[in-house]
Amino acid sequence: MDTPTDRETATDPARDLERRNTETVLRAMRELFVEGDVSAVDRYWAEPYVQHNPSMPDGLDTLRAVAPTLSGFVWEPRRIAAQGDLVFTHSHVLGWAEKPVVIVDVFRLAQGRIVEHWDVVQEQVDPADSVNGNPMV
């Protein structure tokens, strides 16, 4: 028996787009950064690629150059949300920086391809060392 959410998703083009965009981002990130498959850039990203991370230039060449250099990279998305053409991930990451980090990535997709990216990166703090005792992810 269908639940209202199932019926809503099946008939709502906006939700369907958000679902497809989320699947694209998860596949893209896994294939490029976790599996190290540089050809994923050609499958899931498109130019002009706008990068809002202040330490990375626009364009796809940086992705092609950085992915193979990541040693011991682990990307564990813990929360994922989508709104329209945007997909948000809140992840625990190893191998991006010297210490474990927590990253919120925001991806904008156009025609099923990632064309823009924002991120916020924080060094992970153990709950025992935080003022509130809460985990970051």
PDB file of C-alpha atoms in Angstrom:
ATOM      1  CA  MET A   1       0.000   0.000   0.000  1.00  0.00           C
ATOM      2  CA  ASP A   2       1.296   3.454  -0.935  1.00  0.00           C
ATOM      3  CA  THR A   3       1.913   5.977   1.781  1.00  0.00           C
ATOM      4  CA  PRO A   4       1.111   9.629   1.072  1.00  0.00           C
ATOM      5  CA  THR A   5       4.836  10.307   0.794  1.00  0.00           C
ATOM      6  CA  ASP A   6       5.237   7.585  -1.857  1.00  0.00           C
ATOM      7  CA  ARG A   7       2.323   8.976  -3.881  1.00  0.00           C
ATOM      8  CA  GLU A   8       3.610  12.525  -3.463  1.00  0.00           C
ATOM      9  CA  THR A   9       7.098  11.587  -4.621  1.00  0.00           C
ATOM     10  CA  ALA A  10       5.809   9.627  -7.592  1.00  0.00           C
ATOM     11  CA  THR A  11       3.725  12.528  -8.863  1.00  0.00           C
ATOM     12  CA  ASP A  12       5.777  15.568  -7.854  1.00  0.00           C
ATOM     13  CA  PRO A  13       8.349  16.554 -10.521  1.00  0.00           C
ATOM     14  CA  ALA A  14      10.223  18.795  -8.063  1.00  0.00           C
ATOM     15  CA  ARG A  15      10.730  15.939  -5.595  1.00  0.00           C
ATOM     16  CA  ASP A  16      11.771  13.654  -8.424  1.00  0.00           C
ATOM     17  CA  LEU A  17      14.395  16.197  -9.535  1.00  0.00           C
ATOM     18  CA  GLU A  18      15.684  16.506  -5.968  1.00  0.00           C
ATOM     19  CA  ARG A  19      15.929  12.711  -5.684  1.00  0.00           C
ATOM     20  CA  ARG A  20      17.835  12.433  -8.983  1.00  0.00           C
ATOM     21  CA  ASN A  21      20.160  15.310  -8.042  1.00  0.00           C
ATOM     22  CA  THR A  22      20.885  13.707  -4.658  1.00  0.00           C
ATOM     23  CA  GLU A  23      21.705  10.388  -6.307  1.00  0.00           C
ATOM     24  CA  THR A  24      24.007  12.177  -8.765  1.00  0.00           C
ATOM     25  CA  VAL A  25      25.921  13.983  -6.007  1.00  0.00           C
ATOM     26  CA  LEU A  26      26.350  10.836  -3.918  1.00  0.00           C
ATOM     27  CA  ARG A  27      27.576   8.833  -6.931  1.00  0.00           C
ATOM     28  CA  ALA A  28      29.850  11.652  -8.104  1.00  0.00           C
ATOM     29  CA  MET A  29      31.510  12.177  -4.738  1.00  0.00           C
ATOM     30  CA  ARG A  30      31.951   8.456  -4.116  1.00  0.00           C
ATOM     31  CA  GLU A  31      33.389   7.716  -7.555  1.00  0.00           C
ATOM     32  CA  LEU A  32      35.735  10.720  -7.725  1.00  0.00           C
ATOM     33  CA  PHE A  33      36.968  11.114  -4.181  1.00  0.00           C
ATOM     34  CA  VAL A  34      36.502   7.733  -2.500  1.00  0.00           C
ATOM     35  CA  GLU A  35      37.221   5.447  -5.467  1.00  0.00           C
ATOM     36  CA  GLY A  36      39.657   7.891  -7.104  1.00  0.00           C
ATOM     37  CA  ASP A  37      38.026   7.601 -10.539  1.00  0.00           C
ATOM     38  CA  VAL A  38      38.993  10.865 -12.247  1.00  0.00           C
ATOM     39  CA  SER A  39      36.731  10.047 -15.220  1.00  0.00           C
ATOM     40  CA  ALA A  40      33.797  10.724 -12.850  1.00  0.00           C
ATOM     41  CA  VAL A  41      34.438  14.445 -13.452  1.00  0.00           C
ATOM     42  CA  ASP A  42      33.332  14.008 -17.070  1.00  0.00           C
ATOM     43  CA  ARG A  43      30.212  12.060 -16.061  1.00  0.00           C
ATOM     44  CA  TYR A  44      28.887  14.196 -13.201  1.00  0.00           C
ATOM     45  CA  TRP A  45      30.320  17.733 -13.412  1.00  0.00           C
ATOM     46  CA  ALA A  46      30.011  20.379 -16.151  1.00  0.00           C
ATOM     47  CA  GLU A  47      31.660  23.629 -17.143  1.00  0.00           C
ATOM     48  CA  PRO A  48      31.444  26.389 -16.307  1.00  0.00           C
ATOM     49  CA  TYR A  49      32.098  25.001 -12.814  1.00  0.00           C
ATOM     50  CA  VAL A  50      31.928  27.720 -10.164  1.00  0.00           C
ATOM     51  CA  GLN A  51      33.877  26.995  -6.982  1.00  0.00           C
ATOM     52  CA  HIS A  52      33.226  29.095  -3.867  1.00  0.00           C
ATOM     53  CA  ASN A  53      35.951  27.532  -1.712  1.00  0.00           C
ATOM     54  CA  PRO A  54      38.460  30.421  -1.474  1.00  0.00           C
ATOM     55  CA  SER A  55      41.457  28.082  -1.809  1.00  0.00           C
ATOM     56  CA  MET A  56      40.293  26.420  -5.051  1.00  0.00           C
ATOM     57  CA  PRO A  57      39.949  27.999  -8.505  1.00  0.00           C
ATOM     58  CA  ASP A  58      36.903  27.695 -10.753  1.00  0.00           C
ATOM     59  CA  GLY A  59      36.881  24.955 -13.363  1.00  0.00           C
ATOM     60  CA  LEU A  60      37.140  21.192 -13.391  1.00  0.00           C
ATOM     61  CA  ASP A  61      40.911  20.892 -13.763  1.00  0.00           C
ATOM     62  CA  THR A  62      41.392  21.332 -10.011  1.00  0.00           C
ATOM     63  CA  LEU A  63      39.095  18.373  -9.278  1.00  0.00           C
ATOM     64  CA  ARG A  64      41.025  16.255 -11.771  1.00  0.00           C
ATOM     65  CA  ALA A  65      44.313  17.236 -10.116  1.00  0.00           C
ATOM     66  CA  VAL A  66      43.280  16.949  -6.449  1.00  0.00           C
ATOM     67  CA  ALA A  67      41.395  13.629  -6.407  1.00  0.00           C
ATOM     68  CA  PRO A  68      44.379  11.370  -7.202  1.00  0.00           C
ATOM     69  CA  THR A  69      46.488  12.990  -4.454  1.00  0.00           C
ATOM     70  CA  LEU A  70      44.114  12.141  -1.609  1.00  0.00           C
ATOM     71  CA  SER A  71      45.568   9.323   0.452  1.00  0.00           C
ATOM     72  CA  GLY A  72      43.327   7.417   2.843  1.00  0.00           C
ATOM     73  CA  PHE A  73      40.352   9.558   1.876  1.00  0.00           C
ATOM     74  CA  VAL A  74      37.077   8.628   3.594  1.00  0.00           C
ATOM     75  CA  TRP A  75      33.841  10.520   2.949  1.00  0.00           C
ATOM     76  CA  GLU A  76      30.925   9.604   5.224  1.00  0.00           C
ATOM     77  CA  PRO A  77      27.823  11.679   4.501  1.00  0.00           C
ATOM     78  CA  ARG A  78      25.678  11.703   7.643  1.00  0.00           C
ATOM     79  CA  ARG A  79      22.931  14.124   6.568  1.00  0.00           C
ATOM     80  CA  ILE A  80      21.697  14.844   3.069  1.00  0.00           C
ATOM     81  CA  ALA A  81      19.034  17.289   1.950  1.00  0.00           C
ATOM     82  CA  ALA A  82      17.899  18.701  -1.358  1.00  0.00           C
ATOM     83  CA  GLN A  83      15.957  21.789  -2.320  1.00  0.00           C
ATOM     84  CA  GLY A  84      15.312  22.535  -5.958  1.00  0.00           C
ATOM     85  CA  ASP A  85      18.619  22.453  -7.825  1.00  0.00           C
ATOM     86  CA  LEU A  86      20.691  22.312  -4.597  1.00  0.00           C
ATOM     87  CA  VAL A  87      21.962  19.278  -2.682  1.00  0.00           C
ATOM     88  CA  PHE A  88      23.464  19.617   0.803  1.00  0.00           C
ATOM     89  CA  THR A  89      25.678  17.042   2.538  1.00  0.00           C
ATOM     90  CA  HIS A  90      26.952  17.102   6.130  1.00  0.00           C
ATOM     91  CA  SER A  91      29.869  14.694   6.284  1.00  0.00           C
ATOM     92  CA  HIS A  92      32.677  13.273   8.365  1.00  0.00           C
ATOM     93  CA  VAL A  93      35.856  13.301   6.244  1.00  0.00           C
ATOM     94  CA  LEU A  94      39.305  11.777   6.642  1.00  0.00           C
ATOM     95  CA  GLY A  95      42.216  12.510   4.339  1.00  0.00           C
ATOM     96  CA  TRP A  96      41.148  15.983   3.203  1.00  0.00           C
ATOM     97  CA  ALA A  97      43.197  17.697   5.902  1.00  0.00           C
ATOM     98  CA  GLU A  98      45.823  16.584   8.390  1.00  0.00           C
ATOM     99  CA  LYS A  99      43.143  15.871  11.015  1.00  0.00           C
ATOM    100  CA  PRO A 100      39.559  14.598  10.596  1.00  0.00           C
ATOM    101  CA  VAL A 101      37.145  17.294   9.456  1.00  0.00           C
ATOM    102  CA  VAL A 102      33.425  17.871   9.262  1.00  0.00           C
ATOM    103  CA  ILE A 103      32.296  19.353   5.960  1.00  0.00           C
ATOM    104  CA  VAL A 104      29.022  20.817   4.799  1.00  0.00           C
ATOM    105  CA  ASP A 105      28.978  20.815   1.006  1.00  0.00           C
ATOM    106  CA  VAL A 106      26.380  22.581  -1.108  1.00  0.00           C
ATOM    107  CA  PHE A 107      26.150  21.553  -4.748  1.00  0.00           C
ATOM    108  CA  ARG A 108      24.104  23.231  -7.475  1.00  0.00           C
ATOM    109  CA  LEU A 109      23.126  21.076 -10.416  1.00  0.00           C
ATOM    110  CA  ALA A 110      21.968  22.048 -13.897  1.00  0.00           C
ATOM    111  CA  GLN A 111      20.728  19.478 -16.387  1.00  0.00           C
ATOM    112  CA  GLY A 112      21.797  16.676 -14.058  1.00  0.00           C
ATOM    113  CA  ARG A 113      25.415  17.861 -13.672  1.00  0.00           C
ATOM    114  CA  ILE A 114      27.235  19.594 -10.798  1.00  0.00           C
ATOM    115  CA  VAL A 115      28.008  23.166 -11.877  1.00  0.00           C
ATOM    116  CA  GLU A 116      28.602  25.026  -8.604  1.00  0.00           C
ATOM    117  CA  HIS A 117      29.973  24.208  -5.134  1.00  0.00           C
ATOM    118  CA  TRP A 118      30.208  25.832  -1.695  1.00  0.00           C
ATOM    119  CA  ASP A 119      31.658  24.264   1.435  1.00  0.00           C
ATOM    120  CA  VAL A 120      32.297  24.877   5.107  1.00  0.00           C
ATOM    121  CA  VAL A 121      35.129  22.864   6.656  1.00  0.00           C
ATOM    122  CA  GLN A 122      35.766  22.484  10.387  1.00  0.00           C
ATOM    123  CA  GLU A 123      38.363  20.423  12.190  1.00  0.00           C
ATOM    124  CA  GLN A 124      36.485  17.741  14.106  1.00  0.00           C
ATOM    125  CA  VAL A 125      36.376  18.227  17.870  1.00  0.00           C
ATOM    126  CA  ASP A 126      35.690  15.259  20.129  1.00  0.00           C
ATOM    127  CA  PRO A 127      32.440  15.714  22.121  1.00  0.00           C
ATOM    128  CA  ALA A 128      34.424  15.363  25.366  1.00  0.00           C
ATOM    129  CA  ASP A 129      36.442  18.434  24.348  1.00  0.00           C
ATOM    130  CA  SER A 130      33.487  20.606  23.288  1.00  0.00           C
ATOM    131  CA  VAL A 131      31.726  23.031  25.586  1.00  0.00           C
ATOM    132  CA  ASN A 132      28.325  21.419  24.979  1.00  0.00           C
ATOM    133  CA  GLY A 133      29.405  17.764  24.793  1.00  0.00           C
ATOM    134  CA  ASN A 134      27.581  17.257  21.477  1.00  0.00           C
ATOM    135  CA  PRO A 135      29.081  15.465  18.490  1.00  0.00           C
ATOM    136  CA  MET A 136      29.707  17.530  15.352  1.00  0.00           C
ATOM    137  CA  VAL A 137      28.164  14.911  13.044  1.00  0.00           C
TER     138      VAL A 137
END
